[in-house]
Short mmCIF file of C-alpha atoms in Angstrom, two decimals:
data_model
loop_
_atom_site.label_atom_id
_atom_site.label_comp_id
_atom_site.label_asym_id
_atom_site.label_seq_id
_atom_site.Cartn_x
_atom_site.Cartn_y
_atom_site.Cartn_z
CA UNK A 1 43.53 -120.01 108.09
CA UNK A 2 41.83 -123.36 108.45
CA UNK A 3 43.47 -126.61 109.58
CA UNK A 4 43.80 -127.86 105.99
CA UNK A 5 45.82 -124.83 104.90
CA UNK A 6 48.57 -125.60 107.43
CA UNK A 7 49.47 -128.56 105.17
CA UNK A 8 49.61 -126.41 102.01
CA UNK A 9 52.84 -125.24 100.37
CA UNK A 10 53.94 -121.77 101.50
CA UNK A 11 56.42 -119.03 100.66
CA UNK A 12 58.03 -116.76 103.23
CA UNK A 13 59.67 -113.41 102.46
CA UNK A 14 61.85 -111.97 105.23
CA UNK A 15 64.95 -109.97 106.08
CA UNK A 16 67.38 -111.25 108.70
CA UNK A 17 69.64 -108.21 108.51
CA UNK A 18 70.28 -106.48 111.82
CA UNK A 19 70.81 -103.20 109.95
CA UNK A 20 67.38 -101.72 109.27
CA UNK A 21 68.81 -99.81 106.29
CA UNK A 22 69.55 -103.06 104.49
CA UNK A 23 67.32 -103.82 101.51
CA UNK A 24 68.24 -107.51 101.54
CA UNK A 25 65.14 -109.69 101.21
CA UNK A 26 65.24 -113.48 101.60
CA UNK A 27 62.79 -115.92 100.09
CA UNK A 28 62.19 -119.44 101.31
CA UNK A 29 59.65 -122.01 100.14
CA UNK A 30 58.25 -124.57 102.57
CA UNK A 31 56.40 -127.82 101.84
CA UNK A 32 53.86 -126.94 104.54
CA UNK A 33 52.62 -123.59 105.83
CA UNK A 34 53.01 -124.87 109.41
CA UNK A 35 56.78 -125.20 108.84
CA UNK A 36 57.00 -121.65 107.45
CA UNK A 37 55.05 -120.30 110.41
CA UNK A 38 57.27 -122.15 112.88
CA UNK A 39 60.40 -120.82 111.16
CA UNK A 40 59.08 -117.26 111.22
CA UNK A 41 58.07 -117.32 114.88
CA UNK A 42 60.88 -119.42 116.34
CA UNK A 43 63.88 -118.45 114.18
CA UNK A 44 63.39 -114.83 113.16
CA UNK A 45 63.93 -111.89 115.46
CA UNK A 46 60.80 -109.99 116.55
CA UNK A 47 61.78 -107.15 114.22
CA UNK A 48 62.23 -109.52 111.27
CA UNK A 49 58.93 -111.26 112.06
CA UNK A 50 57.13 -107.91 112.12
CA UNK A 51 58.29 -107.18 108.58
CA UNK A 52 57.96 -110.60 106.95
CA UNK A 53 55.27 -111.86 104.59
CA UNK A 54 53.77 -115.34 104.29
CA UNK A 55 51.91 -116.53 101.20
CA UNK A 56 49.61 -119.58 101.45
CA UNK A 57 47.03 -120.50 98.80
CA UNK A 58 47.21 -117.00 97.30
CA UNK A 59 46.48 -115.49 100.75
CA UNK A 60 49.01 -113.13 102.27
CA UNK A 61 49.76 -112.77 105.97
CA UNK A 62 51.94 -109.87 107.06
CA UNK A 63 54.01 -109.39 110.20
CA UNK A 64 51.69 -109.44 113.20
CA UNK A 65 49.17 -111.67 111.42
CA UNK A 66 51.61 -114.63 111.55
CA UNK A 67 51.94 -115.11 115.32
CA UNK A 68 48.19 -115.83 115.81
CA UNK A 69 48.51 -118.62 113.21
CA UNK A 70 51.23 -120.19 115.39
CA UNK A 71 49.12 -119.77 118.55
CA UNK A 72 45.96 -121.19 116.94
CA UNK A 73 44.43 -124.42 118.24
CA UNK A 74 44.57 -125.66 114.62
CA UNK A 75 48.37 -125.32 114.42
CA UNK A 76 49.56 -128.93 113.93
CA UNK A 77 53.20 -128.84 115.07
CA UNK A 78 54.74 -128.90 118.52
CA UNK A 79 55.60 -125.42 119.74
CA UNK A 80 58.91 -124.49 121.30
#
């Protein structure tokens, strides 16, 4: 992901359920991909992060692909 894409609208699909048998899937739209990435890394549990999906500009990032976006030098927001 390049620096410009962090400012692009994004959709995040995730499950916050503690019960792994739950089929409940949440959807949340963000004005900027950087906000979706921050939410995924800082607010979701590691298990939920591992199973979530981020869509930015018709690109999909799954689970473990999201954390490197947060750690990137191009990430524009302050990290926790």
